[in-house]
XYZ file of C-alpha atoms in Angstrom:
580
model
C -4.112 -3.384 -8.932
C -4.591 0.268 -7.912
C -3.250 -0.479 -4.421
C -0.289 -2.429 -5.833
C 0.939 0.628 -7.743
C 1.241 3.090 -4.853
C 4.845 2.590 -3.660
C 6.418 1.420 -6.925
C 8.378 4.626 -7.603
C 11.601 3.141 -8.990
C 14.464 4.647 -10.963
C 17.614 3.051 -12.488
C 20.121 1.924 -9.855
C 23.675 2.917 -9.028
C 26.280 1.469 -6.732
C 26.970 3.208 -3.425
C 30.039 5.417 -3.366
C 31.968 7.364 -0.753
C 30.446 10.717 0.126
C 32.711 13.046 -1.773
C 29.765 14.716 -3.500
C 26.685 14.655 -1.169
C 24.290 15.842 -3.883
C 25.333 13.072 -6.265
C 25.303 10.569 -3.381
C 21.654 11.452 -2.553
C 20.656 11.139 -6.215
C 22.272 7.691 -6.372
C 20.526 6.612 -3.143
C 17.169 7.772 -4.482
C 17.614 5.712 -7.638
C 18.024 2.516 -5.557
C 14.796 2.785 -3.539
C 13.137 -0.375 -4.836
C 15.769 -1.667 -7.235
C 18.005 -2.483 -4.236
C 16.162 -1.320 -1.127
C 18.720 -2.762 1.307
C 21.491 -0.732 -0.354
C 19.247 2.352 -0.266
C 18.698 1.984 3.493
C 22.415 1.490 4.034
C 23.234 4.680 2.095
C 20.715 6.650 4.209
C 22.404 5.397 7.372
C 25.807 6.340 5.893
C 24.909 9.953 5.083
C 22.959 10.820 8.249
C 26.088 11.553 10.331
C 27.112 14.000 7.573
C 23.774 15.893 7.716
C 25.083 18.995 9.602
C 27.596 19.812 6.820
C 25.066 19.399 3.984
C 23.726 22.435 2.181
C 20.110 23.477 2.836
C 18.950 21.944 -0.476
C 20.761 18.670 0.297
C 19.239 18.555 3.786
C 15.734 18.897 2.294
C 16.565 16.168 -0.205
C 17.649 13.891 2.672
C 14.432 14.657 4.552
C 12.448 13.717 1.447
C 14.240 10.339 1.249
C 13.617 9.776 4.987
C 9.900 10.495 4.447
C 9.811 8.060 1.521
C 11.437 5.360 3.690
C 8.941 5.974 6.521
C 6.064 5.601 4.081
C 7.571 2.458 2.534
C 7.797 0.923 6.032
C 4.135 1.781 6.771
C 4.717 4.774 9.096
C 2.145 6.894 7.254
C 1.496 9.408 10.045
C 5.155 10.388 10.373
C 5.731 10.490 6.622
C 2.640 12.680 6.105
C 4.025 15.281 8.532
C 7.404 15.237 6.745
C 5.802 15.596 3.285
C 3.803 18.621 4.496
C 6.993 20.257 5.815
C 8.771 19.690 2.488
C 5.810 21.127 0.547
C 5.420 24.149 2.808
C 9.048 25.029 3.596
C 11.605 23.527 1.184
C 11.029 25.977 -1.687
C 12.311 23.327 -4.146
C 9.730 22.829 -6.971
C 11.035 19.333 -7.792
C 10.870 18.117 -4.179
C 7.469 19.801 -3.714
C 6.061 17.929 -6.733
C 7.505 14.599 -5.571
C 6.295 15.078 -1.997
C 2.838 16.115 -3.215
C 2.568 12.964 -5.326
C 3.586 10.716 -2.444
C 1.274 12.582 -0.060
C -1.526 11.731 -2.473
C -0.690 8.031 -2.082
C -0.323 8.402 1.692
C -3.838 9.853 2.074
C -5.287 7.053 -0.034
C -3.521 4.392 2.040
C -5.224 5.821 5.139
C -8.590 5.951 3.319
C -8.817 9.714 3.674
C -10.379 9.829 0.243
C -11.928 13.283 0.397
C -8.543 14.872 1.165
C -6.845 12.676 -1.465
C -9.221 13.614 -4.290
C -9.130 17.283 -3.261
C -5.322 17.180 -3.481
C -5.575 15.318 -6.825
C -7.749 18.129 -8.217
C -5.263 20.723 -6.967
C -2.291 18.880 -8.518
C -4.143 18.427 -11.820
C -4.887 22.153 -11.969
C -1.207 22.965 -11.269
C 0.144 20.727 -14.056
C 0.367 23.505 -16.704
C 2.794 25.434 -14.452
C 5.068 22.424 -13.804
C 7.947 22.593 -16.301
C 10.585 20.374 -14.629
C 10.509 16.971 -16.466
C 10.996 14.867 -13.324
C 8.360 16.809 -11.353
C 5.822 16.632 -14.174
C 6.422 12.907 -14.624
C 5.977 12.285 -10.880
C 2.695 14.206 -10.788
C 1.329 12.464 -13.883
C 2.069 8.957 -12.565
C 0.591 9.674 -9.136
C -2.526 11.250 -10.645
C -2.997 8.199 -12.860
C -2.739 5.923 -9.816
C -5.160 8.025 -7.766
C -7.795 8.234 -10.480
C -7.489 4.500 -11.089
C -8.041 4.023 -7.362
C -11.161 6.168 -7.686
C -12.406 3.979 -10.594
C -12.063 6.814 -13.117
C -10.623 4.560 -15.811
C -10.638 7.009 -18.719
C -8.865 9.727 -16.737
C -6.342 7.232 -15.296
C -5.467 6.009 -18.800
C -5.253 9.592 -20.054
C -2.716 10.580 -17.370
C -0.718 7.354 -17.911
C -0.411 8.171 -21.622
C 0.595 11.730 -20.781
C 3.318 10.227 -18.550
C 4.468 8.076 -21.493
C 5.133 11.299 -23.417
C 6.891 12.912 -20.443
C 9.413 10.230 -19.346
C 12.507 12.084 -18.072
C 16.097 10.976 -18.744
C 17.077 7.907 -16.766
C 13.511 6.550 -16.592
C 12.015 3.750 -18.709
C 8.499 3.433 -20.096
C 7.800 0.602 -17.644
C 5.848 2.619 -15.075
C 3.451 4.474 -17.444
C 2.841 1.273 -19.453
C 2.149 -0.501 -16.158
C -0.279 2.222 -15.021
C -2.176 2.155 -18.322
C -2.556 -1.635 -18.248
C -3.553 -1.557 -14.543
C -6.261 1.046 -15.210
C -7.642 -0.952 -18.150
C -7.649 -4.110 -16.024
C -9.495 -2.434 -13.145
C -11.957 -1.015 -15.675
C -12.666 -4.518 -17.067
C -11.240 -3.541 -20.462
C -8.316 -5.977 -20.613
C -8.028 -9.550 -21.909
C -5.129 -11.987 -21.864
C -4.424 -11.079 -25.512
C -4.463 -7.293 -25.018
C -1.448 -5.556 -26.560
C -1.239 -3.088 -23.632
C -0.642 -5.954 -21.197
C 1.980 -7.696 -23.340
C 3.762 -4.383 -23.939
C 3.952 -3.638 -20.198
C 5.315 -7.115 -19.432
C 7.993 -6.901 -22.126
C 9.132 -3.355 -21.262
C 9.209 -3.890 -17.464
C 11.079 -7.193 -17.856
C 13.638 -5.595 -20.202
C 14.032 -2.647 -17.797
C 14.716 -5.085 -14.917
C 11.923 -3.670 -12.762
C 10.663 -6.939 -11.229
C 7.889 -5.573 -9.030
C 6.111 -3.951 -11.979
C 6.773 -7.001 -14.174
C 5.437 -9.355 -11.489
C 2.315 -7.224 -11.191
C 1.613 -7.592 -14.909
C 2.293 -11.361 -14.864
C -0.208 -11.731 -12.020
C -2.765 -9.692 -13.978
C -2.272 -12.085 -16.892
C -2.766 -15.097 -14.595
C -5.977 -13.541 -13.231
C -7.251 -13.000 -16.771
C -6.498 -16.638 -17.650
C -8.628 -17.679 -14.655
C -11.451 -15.356 -15.692
C -11.278 -16.786 -19.214
C -11.551 -20.352 -17.827
C -7.926 -21.297 -18.602
C -6.755 -22.416 -15.124
C -3.935 -24.616 -16.436
C -2.321 -21.616 -18.180
C -2.717 -19.572 -14.989
C -0.951 -22.251 -12.895
C 1.917 -22.522 -15.364
C 2.351 -18.747 -15.277
C 2.208 -18.633 -11.453
C 4.922 -21.316 -11.279
C 7.023 -19.257 -13.710
C 6.974 -16.074 -11.582
C 6.952 -17.727 -8.137
C 10.692 -17.246 -7.559
C 10.588 -13.577 -8.602
C 7.591 -12.904 -6.314
C 9.427 -14.510 -3.385
C 12.574 -12.495 -4.050
C 10.740 -9.167 -4.352
C 8.823 -9.968 -1.127
C 6.066 -7.496 -2.066
C 3.068 -8.330 0.127
C 0.214 -7.683 -2.379
C 1.918 -9.950 -4.939
C 2.602 -12.680 -2.374
C -1.053 -12.634 -1.320
C -2.602 -12.386 -4.796
C -0.391 -15.158 -6.253
C -1.598 -17.575 -3.560
C -5.257 -16.641 -4.072
C -4.950 -16.984 -7.850
C -3.343 -20.396 -7.369
C -6.291 -21.455 -5.158
C -8.804 -20.201 -7.766
C -7.027 -22.062 -10.583
C -6.882 -25.364 -8.666
C -10.578 -25.003 -7.768
C -11.490 -24.598 -11.432
C -9.439 -27.733 -12.212
C -11.340 -29.689 -9.536
C -8.263 -30.176 -7.325
C -9.908 -29.204 -4.015
C -6.956 -30.326 -1.910
C -4.392 -28.072 -3.581
C -6.949 -25.260 -3.818
C -7.587 -25.401 -0.074
C -3.845 -25.549 0.668
C -3.152 -22.447 -1.434
C -6.117 -20.584 0.070
C -4.977 -21.348 3.627
C -1.419 -20.265 2.711
C -2.870 -16.901 1.655
C -4.686 -16.537 4.985
C -1.491 -17.461 6.846
C 0.421 -14.427 5.527
C -2.469 -11.967 5.985
C -3.019 -9.812 9.069
C -6.108 -10.525 11.247
C -7.708 -7.158 10.425
C -6.856 -7.152 6.706
C -9.667 -6.351 4.286
C -9.115 -6.670 0.560
C -10.702 -8.047 -2.603
C -8.076 -10.801 -2.635
C -9.078 -12.021 0.845
C -12.720 -11.868 -0.223
C -11.927 -14.179 -3.165
C -9.883 -16.439 -0.861
C -12.743 -16.932 1.586
C -15.073 -17.605 -1.346
C -12.798 -20.445 -2.517
C -12.728 -21.980 0.972
C -16.511 -21.628 1.267
C -17.103 -23.416 -2.049
C -14.728 -26.278 -1.112
C -16.288 -26.859 2.301
C -19.800 -26.615 0.839
C -19.021 -29.180 -1.867
C -17.632 -31.534 0.763
C -20.722 -31.158 2.953
C -18.920 -29.436 5.832
C -21.783 -27.055 6.591
C -20.385 -25.524 9.777
C -17.008 -24.746 8.175
C -18.710 -23.508 5.010
C -20.912 -21.161 7.014
C -17.877 -19.835 8.915
C -16.007 -19.056 5.681
C -19.163 -17.581 4.180
C -19.447 -15.158 7.099
C -15.798 -14.117 6.582
C -16.511 -13.736 2.859
C -19.584 -11.597 3.568
C -17.600 -9.357 5.930
C -14.826 -8.932 3.372
C -17.376 -8.209 0.628
C -19.169 -5.630 2.800
C -15.882 -3.900 3.658
C -14.860 -3.945 -0.008
C -18.196 -2.483 -1.165
C -18.167 0.101 1.639
C -14.668 1.141 0.581
C -15.762 1.437 -3.069
C -18.759 3.548 -2.047
C -16.531 5.732 0.164
C -14.148 6.333 -2.757
C -17.016 7.070 -5.162
C -18.661 9.442 -2.673
C -15.348 11.193 -1.937
C -14.691 11.603 -5.667
C -18.181 13.060 -6.219
C -17.799 15.410 -3.257
C -14.406 16.557 -4.483
C -15.872 17.206 -7.922
C -18.803 19.109 -6.392
C -16.414 21.142 -4.242
C -14.262 21.917 -7.280
C -17.348 22.944 -9.217
C -18.432 25.235 -6.384
C -14.958 26.771 -6.234
C -15.038 27.388 -9.972
C -18.489 28.932 -9.693
C -17.331 31.151 -6.832
C -14.253 32.198 -8.800
C -16.402 32.965 -11.821
C -18.843 34.903 -9.645
C -16.085 36.994 -8.037
C -14.514 37.555 -11.431
C -17.802 38.739 -12.809
C -18.329 41.045 -9.836
C -14.893 42.570 -10.394
C -15.721 43.064 -14.028
C -18.958 44.791 -13.073
C -17.170 47.140 -10.650
C -14.597 47.992 -13.298
C -17.293 48.697 -15.812
C -19.156 50.885 -13.325
C -16.000 52.936 -12.705
C -15.041 53.337 -16.328
C -18.456 53.470 -18.042
C -20.523 55.583 -15.696
C -21.721 57.609 -18.658
C -23.158 54.547 -20.360
C -25.840 53.491 -17.869
C -27.985 51.705 -20.429
C -25.112 49.525 -21.676
C -24.084 48.796 -18.112
C -27.650 47.688 -17.276
C -27.686 45.342 -20.237
C -24.378 43.873 -19.101
C -25.886 43.210 -15.642
C -28.696 41.260 -17.242
C -26.266 39.120 -19.275
C -24.134 38.401 -16.227
C -27.151 37.468 -14.118
C -28.327 35.098 -16.808
C -24.897 33.431 -16.861
C -24.963 33.065 -13.062
C -28.483 31.622 -13.242
C -27.425 29.096 -15.896
C -24.432 28.121 -13.753
C -26.691 27.607 -10.723
C -29.131 25.528 -12.784
C -26.270 23.339 -14.010
C -25.033 22.903 -10.449
C -28.568 21.988 -9.250
C -28.829 19.481 -12.099
C -25.601 17.782 -11.013
C -26.719 17.832 -7.390
C -30.035 16.227 -8.321
C -28.212 13.538 -10.278
C -26.098 12.744 -7.197
C -29.251 12.535 -5.075
C -30.765 10.033 -7.528
C -27.645 7.862 -7.190
C -28.023 7.798 -3.421
C -31.732 6.995 -3.798
C -30.835 3.809 -5.646
C -28.957 2.614 -2.558
C -32.119 3.077 -0.454
C -34.008 0.300 -2.273
C -32.316 -2.549 -0.368
C -32.959 -4.069 3.033
C -30.144 -3.034 5.362
C -29.684 -6.434 7.018
C -29.999 -8.944 4.155
C -29.051 -6.829 1.116
C -32.167 -7.820 -0.885
C -35.142 -5.632 -1.871
C -37.223 -4.248 0.970
C -41.023 -4.359 0.969
C -41.730 -1.134 -0.969
C -39.147 -1.796 -3.677
C -40.182 -5.436 -4.094
C -43.883 -4.673 -4.468
C -43.149 -1.863 -6.928
C -40.867 -4.001 -9.122
C -43.112 -7.066 -8.863
C -46.193 -5.043 -9.887
C -44.391 -3.702 -12.956
C -43.113 -7.170 -13.900
C -46.595 -8.705 -13.644
C -48.070 -5.977 -15.883
C -45.480 -6.718 -18.583
C -46.001 -10.463 -18.164
C -49.758 -10.092 -18.585
C -49.289 -8.296 -21.908
C -47.333 -11.217 -23.366
C -49.604 -13.852 -21.715
C -46.797 -15.333 -19.654
C -47.084 -17.142 -16.356
C -45.452 -16.559 -12.981
C -45.434 -18.021 -9.467
C -45.265 -16.133 -6.161
C -43.639 -17.908 -3.185
C -44.341 -16.653 0.335
C -41.708 -17.831 2.849
C -41.992 -17.680 6.638
C -39.407 -19.104 9.055
C -40.905 -21.507 11.588
C -40.705 -20.580 15.279
C -38.437 -17.613 14.499
C -39.580 -15.716 17.600
C -38.448 -18.696 19.683
C -34.994 -18.510 18.051
C -34.710 -14.797 18.945
C -35.982 -15.347 22.495
C -33.729 -18.343 23.127
C -30.484 -17.411 21.367
C -30.705 -13.647 20.941
C -31.259 -11.278 18.021
C -27.673 -11.623 16.758
C -28.265 -15.297 15.945
C -31.671 -14.397 14.550
C -29.999 -11.961 12.146
C -27.518 -14.695 11.147
C -30.442 -17.047 10.430
C -32.065 -14.392 8.211
C -28.840 -13.842 6.258
C -28.355 -17.581 5.898
C -31.935 -17.962 4.625
C -31.317 -15.293 1.990
C -28.102 -17.005 0.891
C -29.913 -20.351 0.609
C -32.754 -18.878 -1.443
C -30.390 -17.080 -3.822
C -28.725 -20.426 -4.652
C -31.982 -21.629 -6.232
C -33.127 -18.391 -7.939
C -32.399 -17.104 -11.421
C -31.099 -13.636 -12.206
C -34.509 -12.518 -13.517
C -36.430 -13.621 -10.380
C -37.435 -10.948 -7.835
C -36.596 -11.554 -4.162
C -37.618 -9.335 -1.275
C -37.955 -9.196 2.493
C -41.480 -8.195 3.538
C -40.552 -7.732 7.201
C -39.329 -9.762 10.157
C -38.861 -13.385 9.060
C -41.168 -13.093 6.014
C -39.779 -13.208 2.464
C -41.360 -13.259 -0.974
C -40.102 -14.522 -4.361
C -41.645 -13.794 -7.767
C -40.633 -16.446 -10.321
C -41.166 -15.007 -13.805
C -41.993 -17.306 -16.759
C -42.401 -20.198 -14.328
C -45.231 -22.774 -14.367
C -46.908 -24.083 -11.227
C -44.976 -27.389 -11.220
C -41.635 -25.573 -11.628
C -42.581 -23.133 -8.869
C -43.502 -25.970 -6.501
C -40.222 -27.762 -7.277
C -38.143 -24.629 -6.673
C -40.034 -23.880 -3.454
C -39.489 -27.423 -2.175
C -35.764 -27.268 -2.997
C -35.545 -24.035 -0.995
C -37.431 -25.667 1.894
C -35.216 -28.767 1.851
C -31.999 -26.733 1.717
C -33.129 -24.545 4.608
C -33.969 -27.662 6.616
C -30.510 -29.108 5.912
C -28.677 -25.893 6.835
C -26.968 -25.691 10.220
C -26.112 -22.545 12.134
C -23.400 -22.384 14.802
C -24.594 -21.685 18.354
C -22.763 -21.872 21.632
C -22.005 -25.499 22.340
C -23.101 -26.897 18.974
C -25.210 -26.271 15.914
C -28.863 -25.471 15.341
C -31.201 -26.277 12.457
C -34.293 -24.364 11.431
C -37.085 -24.748 8.927
C -39.524 -22.703 6.876
C -43.089 -22.963 5.590
C -43.809 -21.881 2.039
C -46.966 -20.966 0.159
C -47.195 -20.845 -3.625
C -49.679 -18.987 -5.828
C -49.636 -18.796 -9.645
C -51.069 -16.395 -12.174
C -52.956 -19.219 -13.938
C -55.448 -19.219 -11.035
C -54.862 -15.995 -9.140
C -54.434 -13.595 -12.076
C -51.799 -10.926 -12.539
C -52.770 -8.557 -9.716
C -49.968 -8.595 -7.120
C -52.330 -8.062 -4.194
C -54.385 -11.143 -5.159
C -51.250 -13.239 -5.719
C -49.897 -12.250 -2.297
C -53.235 -13.015 -0.669
C -53.424 -16.511 -2.220
C -49.787 -17.261 -1.424
C -50.316 -16.162 2.192
C -53.403 -18.378 2.391
C -51.356 -21.338 1.193
C -48.577 -20.423 3.642
C -50.972 -20.401 6.585
C -52.304 -23.773 5.472
C -48.746 -25.073 5.528
C -48.359 -23.690 9.061
C -51.586 -25.373 10.190
C -50.608 -28.719 8.676
C -47.380 -29.065 10.617
C -44.963 -26.441 9.185
C -41.762 -27.213 7.191
C -43.740 -27.848 4.042
C -44.736 -26.281 0.707
C -48.412 -25.860 -0.166
C -49.844 -24.288 -3.317
C -53.098 -22.403 -3.413
C -55.444 -24.237 -5.826
C -58.333 -21.806 -5.749
C -60.473 -24.317 -3.807
C -60.399 -26.120 -0.464
C -58.023 -28.746 -1.884
C -54.329 -28.592 -1.008
C -51.365 -29.302 -3.226
C -48.539 -30.313 -0.877
C -45.031 -30.500 -2.427
C -43.742 -32.416 0.598
C -46.318 -35.186 0.338
């Protein structure tokens, strides 16, 4: 939703006229940008031969419209250069505000998030000096979009509401209502019955701004899907299909197809779901990465998996994983850029305060030389203030470091807990379980002949096997279970509140699913297997080290007895074999 909002800068339309008044002609052209884009482009072509006789202000206005057109057509590098020239050289406050707002969007499109958030902070600080209604409205709407893009929901809503109070003549409330609803949706604060959503739909429809209205209708369809009302979502998608086709706005064309696939999947119509999902892929670019494509590949993966097409399912799962990784990396990049921009702004404020305080001290020294004692006391107060400011800054820095530390708890290849984090969390969980006299099972998993897979097919396929193993295991685990990679091809699962029989059953389901899983190799497919050992607290106690030791002992027994089996440690020489 944040990406959909970037280029939707629309004003009421006018019909093209002869160029008797160039200034009025440019204003009319600007108002048609998205209302009637073909007419807008035609008017630009009509006035360009007249450029030499335009006044300096009109020439800058024309250059602004050219930059907007370049950005609309995806030529971000050229438009960025033109926006900088307008900001630095035009001297027109209205054009500078508009160009600054669009430059903000341009930087975000190119994922230059640090520069974008730094510019957003600068524009936010300049708002009190912006008096022109159109300039202020442009800055407020672009700031709302940028902060929504940075997942700062409260600030995005705040700026959208400020824009609602600052709508200039000739504009409707469609855009600020749209921005507020979009921010609430991205912040997971919107339902299909929310008044903000219905208000945006009604106002944008009445204002005849179809791109904004279509965006809100698609949000409503997505909410119907999330609320398990796929039939309502399909009816709504059929209702807006013609408008989406006419507007020809790529994000809406893509999202409407993906939502249609999700709705059909929920209704159990796999054929139509697959058709809609493949239609979405057909209009996407090969290198596209987006949350919509991630959802699309997930639909295709679920369909192929249900139909038993393991090779196709694995292929779509790999695409889904790549899209998910790109999406998460992009979210982290935005969050990190926002935090860095905030830290930089804080440092600038501290530096400004420090310089201000130094100037105050110098002034006091020049004017109050006779009052040395009072001056000394003032130094102490100022130093205390600086110290407090530094302490606050260090506190914020430490908080940022703790956030990054959380990301270090996961295994880089598989995305599950690494050895240290798993043992730490498992130890704590067992201590709590012992206090309430619960029971748990520990499953040790080791892939059979994994070294042979690496030696024969290469480490890339070995990594794919590890990822596939993790995906298989996660299908059979609950949210409260702990899952970690101990190293190499060894994994460990702690099943909380799970009896021995349940643990053996879960372990055997994992083993059977791994055995049935196929991985693509050159010239065909390859299967692999795993041996599993199970230990339970009813015999091994609640000490993690003892549980691991008993589970490993059972695992090695499984290896010795032919591999691809589940054996539980019984505390004696007897074996309990789940595969028997």
